[in-house]
CSV table of C-alpha atoms and ligand atoms in Angstrom, one decimal:
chain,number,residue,atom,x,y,z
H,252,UNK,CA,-23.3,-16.4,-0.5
H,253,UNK,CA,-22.7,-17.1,3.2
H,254,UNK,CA,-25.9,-17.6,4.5
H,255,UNK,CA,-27.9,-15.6,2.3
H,256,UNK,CA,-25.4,-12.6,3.5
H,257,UNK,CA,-22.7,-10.4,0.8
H,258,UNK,CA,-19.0,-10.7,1.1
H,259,UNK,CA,-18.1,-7.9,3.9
H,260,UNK,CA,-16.2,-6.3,1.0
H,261,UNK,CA,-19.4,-6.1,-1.6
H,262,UNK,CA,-19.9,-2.3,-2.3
H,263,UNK,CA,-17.3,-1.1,0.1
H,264,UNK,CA,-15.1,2.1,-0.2
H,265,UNK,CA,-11.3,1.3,0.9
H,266,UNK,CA,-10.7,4.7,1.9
H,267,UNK,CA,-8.5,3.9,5.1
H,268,UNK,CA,-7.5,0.6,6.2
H,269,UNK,CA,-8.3,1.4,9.4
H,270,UNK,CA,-11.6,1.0,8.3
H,271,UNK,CA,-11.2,-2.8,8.2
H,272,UNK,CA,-11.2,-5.9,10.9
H,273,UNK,CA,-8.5,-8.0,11.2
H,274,UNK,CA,-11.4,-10.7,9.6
H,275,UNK,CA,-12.0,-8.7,6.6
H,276,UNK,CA,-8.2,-8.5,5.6
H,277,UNK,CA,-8.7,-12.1,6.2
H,278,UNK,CA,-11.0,-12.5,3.7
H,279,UNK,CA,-9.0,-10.3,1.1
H,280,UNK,CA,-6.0,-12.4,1.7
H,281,UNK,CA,-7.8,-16.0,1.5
H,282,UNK,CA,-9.3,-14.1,-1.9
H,283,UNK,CA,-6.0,-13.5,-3.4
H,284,UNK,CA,-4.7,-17.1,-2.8
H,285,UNK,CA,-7.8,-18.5,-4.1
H,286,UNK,CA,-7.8,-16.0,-7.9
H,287,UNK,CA,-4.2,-16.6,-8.1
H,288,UNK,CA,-5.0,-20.5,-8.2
H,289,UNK,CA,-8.1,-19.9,-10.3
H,290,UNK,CA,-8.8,-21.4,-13.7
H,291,UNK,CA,-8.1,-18.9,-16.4
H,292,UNK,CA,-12.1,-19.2,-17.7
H,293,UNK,CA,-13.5,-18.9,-14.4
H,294,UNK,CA,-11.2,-16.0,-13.4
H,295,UNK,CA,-12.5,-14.3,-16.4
H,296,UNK,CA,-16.1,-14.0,-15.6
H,297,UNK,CA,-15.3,-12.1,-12.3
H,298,UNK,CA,-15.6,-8.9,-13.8
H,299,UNK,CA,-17.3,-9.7,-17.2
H,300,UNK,CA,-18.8,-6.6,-19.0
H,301,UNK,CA,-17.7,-4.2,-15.6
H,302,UNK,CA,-15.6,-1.3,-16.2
H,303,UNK,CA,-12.7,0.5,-13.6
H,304,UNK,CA,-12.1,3.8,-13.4
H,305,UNK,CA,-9.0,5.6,-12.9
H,306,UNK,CA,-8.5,9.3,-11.5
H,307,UNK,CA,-4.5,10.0,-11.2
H,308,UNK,CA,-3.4,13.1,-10.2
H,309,UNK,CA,-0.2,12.1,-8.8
H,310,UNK,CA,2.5,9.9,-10.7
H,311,UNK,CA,2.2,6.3,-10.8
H,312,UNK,CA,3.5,3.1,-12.8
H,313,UNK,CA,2.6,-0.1,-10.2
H,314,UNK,CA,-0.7,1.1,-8.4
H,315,UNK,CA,-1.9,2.0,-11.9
H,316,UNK,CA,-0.9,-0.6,-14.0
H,317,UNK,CA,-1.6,-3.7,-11.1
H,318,UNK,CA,-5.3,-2.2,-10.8
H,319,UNK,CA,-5.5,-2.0,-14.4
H,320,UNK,CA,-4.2,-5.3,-15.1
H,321,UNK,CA,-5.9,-6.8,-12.2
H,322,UNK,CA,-9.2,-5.7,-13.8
H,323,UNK,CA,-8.3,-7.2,-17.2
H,324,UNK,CA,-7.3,-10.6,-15.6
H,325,UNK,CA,-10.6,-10.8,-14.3
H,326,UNK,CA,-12.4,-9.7,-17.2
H,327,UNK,CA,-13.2,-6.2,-17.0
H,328,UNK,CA,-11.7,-3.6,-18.9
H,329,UNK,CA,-10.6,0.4,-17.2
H,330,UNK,CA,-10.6,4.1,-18.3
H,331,UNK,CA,-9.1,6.4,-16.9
H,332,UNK,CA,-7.6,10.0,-16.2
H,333,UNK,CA,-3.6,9.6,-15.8
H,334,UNK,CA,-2.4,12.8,-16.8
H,335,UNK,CA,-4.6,16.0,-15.7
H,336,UNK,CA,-3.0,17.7,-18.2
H,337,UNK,CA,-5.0,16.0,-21.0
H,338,UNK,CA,-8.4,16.3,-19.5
H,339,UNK,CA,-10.7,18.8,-18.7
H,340,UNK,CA,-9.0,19.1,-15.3
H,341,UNK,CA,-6.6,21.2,-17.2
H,342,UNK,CA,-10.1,23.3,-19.1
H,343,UNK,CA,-10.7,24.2,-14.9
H,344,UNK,CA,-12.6,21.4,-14.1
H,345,UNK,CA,-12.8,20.8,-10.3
H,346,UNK,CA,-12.0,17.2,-8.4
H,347,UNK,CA,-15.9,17.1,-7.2
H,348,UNK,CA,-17.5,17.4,-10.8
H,349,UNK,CA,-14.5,15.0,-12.8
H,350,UNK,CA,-15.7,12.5,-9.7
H,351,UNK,CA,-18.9,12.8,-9.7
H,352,UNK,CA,-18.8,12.6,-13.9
H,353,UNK,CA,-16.2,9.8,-13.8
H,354,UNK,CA,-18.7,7.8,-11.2
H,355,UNK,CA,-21.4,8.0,-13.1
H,356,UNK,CA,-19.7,5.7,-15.8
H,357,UNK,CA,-17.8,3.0,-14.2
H,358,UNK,CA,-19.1,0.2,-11.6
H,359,UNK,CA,-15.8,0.9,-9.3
H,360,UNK,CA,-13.0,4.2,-8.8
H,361,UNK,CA,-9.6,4.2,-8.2
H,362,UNK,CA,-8.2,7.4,-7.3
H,363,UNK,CA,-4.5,9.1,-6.2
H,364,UNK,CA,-4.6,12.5,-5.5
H,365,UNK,CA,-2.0,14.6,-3.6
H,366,UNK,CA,-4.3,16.0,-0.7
H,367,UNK,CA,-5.2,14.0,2.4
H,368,UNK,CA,-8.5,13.5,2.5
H,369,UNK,CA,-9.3,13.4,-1.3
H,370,UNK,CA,-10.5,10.1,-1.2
H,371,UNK,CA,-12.6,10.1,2.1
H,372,UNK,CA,-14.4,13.0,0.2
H,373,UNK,CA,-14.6,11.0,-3.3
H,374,UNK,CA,-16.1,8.3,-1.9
H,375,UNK,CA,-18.8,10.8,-0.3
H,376,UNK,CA,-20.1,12.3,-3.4
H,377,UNK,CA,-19.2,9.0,-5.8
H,378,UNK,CA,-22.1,6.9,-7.1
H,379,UNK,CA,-20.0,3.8,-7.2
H,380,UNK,CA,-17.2,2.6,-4.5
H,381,UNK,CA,-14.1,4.3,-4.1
H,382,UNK,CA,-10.7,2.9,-3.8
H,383,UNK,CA,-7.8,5.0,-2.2
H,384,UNK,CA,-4.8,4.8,-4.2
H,385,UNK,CA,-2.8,7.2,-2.2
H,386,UNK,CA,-4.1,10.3,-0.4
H,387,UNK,CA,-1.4,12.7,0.0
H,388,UNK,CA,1.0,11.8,2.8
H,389,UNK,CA,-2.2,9.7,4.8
H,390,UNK,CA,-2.8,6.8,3.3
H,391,UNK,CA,-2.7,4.1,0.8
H,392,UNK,CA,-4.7,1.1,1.9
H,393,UNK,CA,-4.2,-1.5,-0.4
H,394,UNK,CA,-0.5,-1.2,-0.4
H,395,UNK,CA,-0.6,-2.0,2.9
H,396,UNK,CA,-3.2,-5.1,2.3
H,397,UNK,CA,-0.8,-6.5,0.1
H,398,UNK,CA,2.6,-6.1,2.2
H,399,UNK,CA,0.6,-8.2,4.7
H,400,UNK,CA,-0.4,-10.5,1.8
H,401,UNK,CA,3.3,-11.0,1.2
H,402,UNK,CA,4.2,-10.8,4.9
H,403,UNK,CA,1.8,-14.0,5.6
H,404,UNK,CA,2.6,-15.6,2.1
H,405,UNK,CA,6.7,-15.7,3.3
H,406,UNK,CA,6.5,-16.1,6.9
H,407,UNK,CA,3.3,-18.1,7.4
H,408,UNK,CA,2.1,-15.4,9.4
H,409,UNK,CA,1.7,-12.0,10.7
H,410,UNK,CA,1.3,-12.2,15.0
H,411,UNK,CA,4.2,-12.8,16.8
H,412,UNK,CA,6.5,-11.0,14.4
H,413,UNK,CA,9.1,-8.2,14.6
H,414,UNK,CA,8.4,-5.7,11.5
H,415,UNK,CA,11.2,-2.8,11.2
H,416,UNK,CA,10.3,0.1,9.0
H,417,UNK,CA,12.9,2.7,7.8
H,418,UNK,CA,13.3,5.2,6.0
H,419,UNK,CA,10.6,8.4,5.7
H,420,UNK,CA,8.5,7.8,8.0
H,421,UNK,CA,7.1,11.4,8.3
H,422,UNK,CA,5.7,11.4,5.2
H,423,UNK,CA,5.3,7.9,3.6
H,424,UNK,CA,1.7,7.2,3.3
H,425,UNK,CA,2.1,3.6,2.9
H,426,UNK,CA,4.1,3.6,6.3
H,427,UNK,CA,1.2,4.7,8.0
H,428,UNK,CA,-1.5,2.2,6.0
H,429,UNK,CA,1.1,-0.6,7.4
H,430,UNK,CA,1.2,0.5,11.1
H,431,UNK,CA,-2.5,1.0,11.0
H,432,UNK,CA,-2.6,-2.4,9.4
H,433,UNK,CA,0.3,-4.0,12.0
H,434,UNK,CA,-1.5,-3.0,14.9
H,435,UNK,CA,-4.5,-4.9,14.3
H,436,UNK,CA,-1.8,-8.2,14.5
H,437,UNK,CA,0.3,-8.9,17.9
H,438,UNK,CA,3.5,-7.2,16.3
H,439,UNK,CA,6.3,-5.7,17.7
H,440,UNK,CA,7.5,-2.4,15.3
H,441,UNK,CA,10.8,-0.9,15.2
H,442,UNK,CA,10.8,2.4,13.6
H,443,UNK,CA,14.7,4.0,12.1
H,444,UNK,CA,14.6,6.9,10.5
H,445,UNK,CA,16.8,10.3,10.8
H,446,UNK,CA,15.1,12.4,13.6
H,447,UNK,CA,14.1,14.6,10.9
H,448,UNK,CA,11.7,12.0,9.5
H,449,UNK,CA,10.4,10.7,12.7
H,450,UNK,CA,6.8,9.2,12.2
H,451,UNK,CA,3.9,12.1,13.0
H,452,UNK,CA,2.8,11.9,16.2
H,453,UNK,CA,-0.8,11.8,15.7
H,454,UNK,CA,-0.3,8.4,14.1
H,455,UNK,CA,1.3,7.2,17.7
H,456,UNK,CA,-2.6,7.3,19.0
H,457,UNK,CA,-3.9,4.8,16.4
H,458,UNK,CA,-1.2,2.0,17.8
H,459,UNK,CA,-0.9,0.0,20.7
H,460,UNK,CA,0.9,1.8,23.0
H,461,UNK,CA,3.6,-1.0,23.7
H,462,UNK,CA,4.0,-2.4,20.4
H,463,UNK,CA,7.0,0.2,18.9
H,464,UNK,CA,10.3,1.4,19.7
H,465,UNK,CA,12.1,4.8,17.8
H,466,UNK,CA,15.4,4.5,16.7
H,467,UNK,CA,17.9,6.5,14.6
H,468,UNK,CA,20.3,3.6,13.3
H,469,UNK,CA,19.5,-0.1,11.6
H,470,UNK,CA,22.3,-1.3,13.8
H,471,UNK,CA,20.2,-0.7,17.0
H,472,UNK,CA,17.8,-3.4,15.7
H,473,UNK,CA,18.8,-5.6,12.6
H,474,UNK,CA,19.6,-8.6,14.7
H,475,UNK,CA,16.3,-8.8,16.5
H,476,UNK,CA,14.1,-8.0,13.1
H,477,UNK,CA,11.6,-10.8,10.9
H,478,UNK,CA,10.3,-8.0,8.2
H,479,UNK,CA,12.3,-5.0,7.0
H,480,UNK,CA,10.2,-2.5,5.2
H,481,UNK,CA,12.1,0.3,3.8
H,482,UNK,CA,10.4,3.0,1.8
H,483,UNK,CA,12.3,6.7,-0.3
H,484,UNK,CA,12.6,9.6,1.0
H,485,UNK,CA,9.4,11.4,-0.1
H,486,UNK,CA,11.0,14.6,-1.9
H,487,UNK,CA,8.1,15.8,-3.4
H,488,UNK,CA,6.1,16.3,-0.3
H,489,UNK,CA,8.9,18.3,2.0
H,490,UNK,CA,7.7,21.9,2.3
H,491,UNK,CA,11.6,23.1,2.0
H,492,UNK,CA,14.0,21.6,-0.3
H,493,UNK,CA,16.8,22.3,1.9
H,494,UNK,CA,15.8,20.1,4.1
H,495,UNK,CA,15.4,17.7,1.6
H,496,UNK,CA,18.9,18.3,0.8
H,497,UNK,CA,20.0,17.6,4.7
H,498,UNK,CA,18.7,14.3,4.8
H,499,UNK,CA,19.1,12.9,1.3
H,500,UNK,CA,21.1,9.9,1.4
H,501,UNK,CA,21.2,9.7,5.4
H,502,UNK,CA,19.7,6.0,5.1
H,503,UNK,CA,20.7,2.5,3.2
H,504,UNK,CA,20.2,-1.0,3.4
H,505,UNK,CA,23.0,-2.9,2.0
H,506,UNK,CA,24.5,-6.5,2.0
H,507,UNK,CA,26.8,-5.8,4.8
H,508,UNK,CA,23.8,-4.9,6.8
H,509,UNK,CA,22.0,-7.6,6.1
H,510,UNK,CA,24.7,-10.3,7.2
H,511,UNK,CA,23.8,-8.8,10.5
H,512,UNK,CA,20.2,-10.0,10.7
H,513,UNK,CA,18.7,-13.0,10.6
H,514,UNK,CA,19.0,-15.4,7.7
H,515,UNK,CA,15.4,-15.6,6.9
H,516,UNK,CA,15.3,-11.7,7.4
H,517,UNK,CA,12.4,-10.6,4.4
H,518,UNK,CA,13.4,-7.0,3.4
H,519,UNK,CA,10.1,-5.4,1.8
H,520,UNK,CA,9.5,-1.8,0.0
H,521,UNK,CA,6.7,-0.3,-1.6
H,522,UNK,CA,8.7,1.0,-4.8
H,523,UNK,CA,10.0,2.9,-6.6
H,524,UNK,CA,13.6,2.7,-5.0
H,525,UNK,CA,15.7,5.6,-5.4
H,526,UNK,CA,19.4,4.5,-3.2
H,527,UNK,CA,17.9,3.1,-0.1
H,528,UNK,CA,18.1,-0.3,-0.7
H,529,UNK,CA,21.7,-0.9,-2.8
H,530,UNK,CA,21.1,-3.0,-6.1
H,531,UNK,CA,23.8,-5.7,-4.7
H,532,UNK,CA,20.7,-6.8,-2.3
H,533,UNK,CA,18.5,-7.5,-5.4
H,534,UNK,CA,20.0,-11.2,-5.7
H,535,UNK,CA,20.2,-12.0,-2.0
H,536,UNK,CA,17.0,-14.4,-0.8
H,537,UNK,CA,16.0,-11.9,1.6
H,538,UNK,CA,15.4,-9.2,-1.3
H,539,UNK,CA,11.1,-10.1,-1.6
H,540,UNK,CA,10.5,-6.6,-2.9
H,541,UNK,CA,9.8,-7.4,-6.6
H,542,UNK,CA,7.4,-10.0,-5.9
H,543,UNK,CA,5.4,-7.8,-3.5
H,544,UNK,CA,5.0,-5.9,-6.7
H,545,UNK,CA,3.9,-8.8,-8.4
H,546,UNK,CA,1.6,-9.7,-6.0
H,547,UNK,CA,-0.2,-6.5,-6.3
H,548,UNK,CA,-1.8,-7.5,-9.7
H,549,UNK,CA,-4.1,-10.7,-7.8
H,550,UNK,CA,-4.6,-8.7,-4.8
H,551,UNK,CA,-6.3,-6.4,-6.1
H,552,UNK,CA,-7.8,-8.5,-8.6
H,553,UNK,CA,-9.0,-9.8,-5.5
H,554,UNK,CA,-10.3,-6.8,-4.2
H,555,UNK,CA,-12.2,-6.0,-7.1
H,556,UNK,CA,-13.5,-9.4,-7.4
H,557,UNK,CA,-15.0,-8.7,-3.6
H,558,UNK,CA,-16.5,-5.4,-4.0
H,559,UNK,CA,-18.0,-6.5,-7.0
H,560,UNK,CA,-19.5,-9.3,-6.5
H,561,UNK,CA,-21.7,-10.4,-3.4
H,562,UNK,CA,-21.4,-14.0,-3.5
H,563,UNK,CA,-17.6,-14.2,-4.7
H,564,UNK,CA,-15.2,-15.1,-1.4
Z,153,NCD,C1,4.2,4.4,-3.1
Z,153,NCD,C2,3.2,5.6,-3.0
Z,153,NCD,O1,2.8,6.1,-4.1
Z,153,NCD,O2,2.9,6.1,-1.9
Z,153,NCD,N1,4.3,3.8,-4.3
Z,153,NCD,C3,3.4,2.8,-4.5
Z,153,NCD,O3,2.2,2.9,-4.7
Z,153,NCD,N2,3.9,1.5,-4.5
Z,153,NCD,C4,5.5,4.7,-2.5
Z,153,NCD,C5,6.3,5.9,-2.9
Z,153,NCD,O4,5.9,6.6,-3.8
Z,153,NCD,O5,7.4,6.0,-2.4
């Protein structure tokens, strides 16, 4: 322990990242590097004897299974609810009582849940911290902790950068964890996206004012860009499948694009894909989207070891 004082991540509820300093992303990121490089014994006793908890009411295969095997890799095990269909959600149990029940069982929740502000009001009434795993089309905090993990891990940092993010920006919550993240860096953001799926414009108060541009085509920006982030269009959450339908397909990322940007280009995405990024980009260097997933599993192995555990940094 620093000075007699807890990690400033020991107990904490990641509910929006815009809760966090620049320094305490810090911390989570020198945390990662450090577990990753950890001896398999010591790495164990992080989370000896604690227990996860998982409530997912929304679909999920690399938050869930990263968090889950995060937790095993530093010796803890998880429970969880992945399918309300096969708990007592599906008897008429409400979200406050599974949460409170849940909480009452496990040192540390991890929850998805389709409304925005489901996990600002979990962590409220939760005995043990709350993790946001995606709250409707707000948030998801520790997606965007980790693409500035792998940000920092391939370009050797984060300031001075030029970060485009395509795709739906309307309703992509990791889009907005990012910019929320971003703006706490001296970045400059280039948002592309159809008009249709222009960014919200309440997010537009929670970023510095000079530090993004709108545009409706790649070609308008790919030559100027360091980070590409492209994420799906978010079909579930459009309140009219007809316009679904108008702007399916109205966005890629291809290898012809690419030839257009800068060698060491990184091109990032939150998965799953659906056709935004063609497969063909899969084998070109710039394609770091599968080992952002992979870095998931020791940053948040990380992050557990941190809320845990006061004197762990
Ligand atoms: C994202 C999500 O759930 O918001 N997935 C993820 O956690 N990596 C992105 C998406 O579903 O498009």
């Amino acid at each position: 322990m620093l000075g007699g004082l807890p990690n400033p991540l020991f107990g904490r509820d990641i509910v929006s990242i815009r809760d966090f300093r620049r320094s305490e992303l810090e911390t989570i990121f020198q945390a990662t590097t450090k577990i990753s490089n950890m001896p398999y014994k010591e790495r164990r006793q992080l989370a000896e004897g604690r227990l996860l908890g998982l409530i997912f009411y929304e679909p999920s295969s690399r938050t869930k299974l990263s968090f889950e095997s995060a937790m095993y890799s530093i010796g803890g095990s998880s429970i969880g609810i992945a399918d309300p269909s096969t708990s007592s959600v599906e008897k008429g149990e409400n979200f406050t009582d599974t949460v409170i029940v849940v909480s009452g069982y496990v040192d540390v929740l991890v929850i998805r849940h389709s409304r925005e502000g489901a996990a600002r009001y979990a962590a409220s009434i939760s005995e043990k911290p709350v993790i946001n795993a995606g709250s409707g089309a707000e948030e998801h905090p520790t997606q965007a902790m980790l693409d500035l993990y792998t940000i920092h891990r391939e370009k050797g940092r984060i300031d001075g950068l030029t970060v485009g993010i395509m795709g739906d920006l309307r309703y992509s919550r990791t889009v907005y964890s990012l910019l929320y993240a971003l703006s706490k860096y001296d970045t400059k953001i280039r948002l592309i996206s159809p008009p249709e799926l222009r960014l919200r414009s309440d997010a537009l108060l929670d970023i510095r004012k000079d530090s993004w541009t709108q545009h409706t085509s790649i070609d308008e920006v790919i030559s100027e860009l360091d980070v590409l982030y492209v994420t799906r269009i978010q079909k579930e959450r459009f309140p009219d499948p007809t316009e679904y339908q108008r702007v399916k397909g109205s966005y890629y990322v291809d290898t012809s694009i690419l030839e257009r940007g800068k060698s060491e280009l990184i091109v990032l995405h939150p998965l799953p894909r659906v056709d935004e990024i063609k497969p063909e980009v899969d084998r070109l260097p710039q394609a770091k989207y599968f080992l952002q997933a992979k870095l998931g599993k020791d940053l948040r192995a990380a992050l557990l070891a941190l809320i845990l555990n006061p004197d762990f940094e």
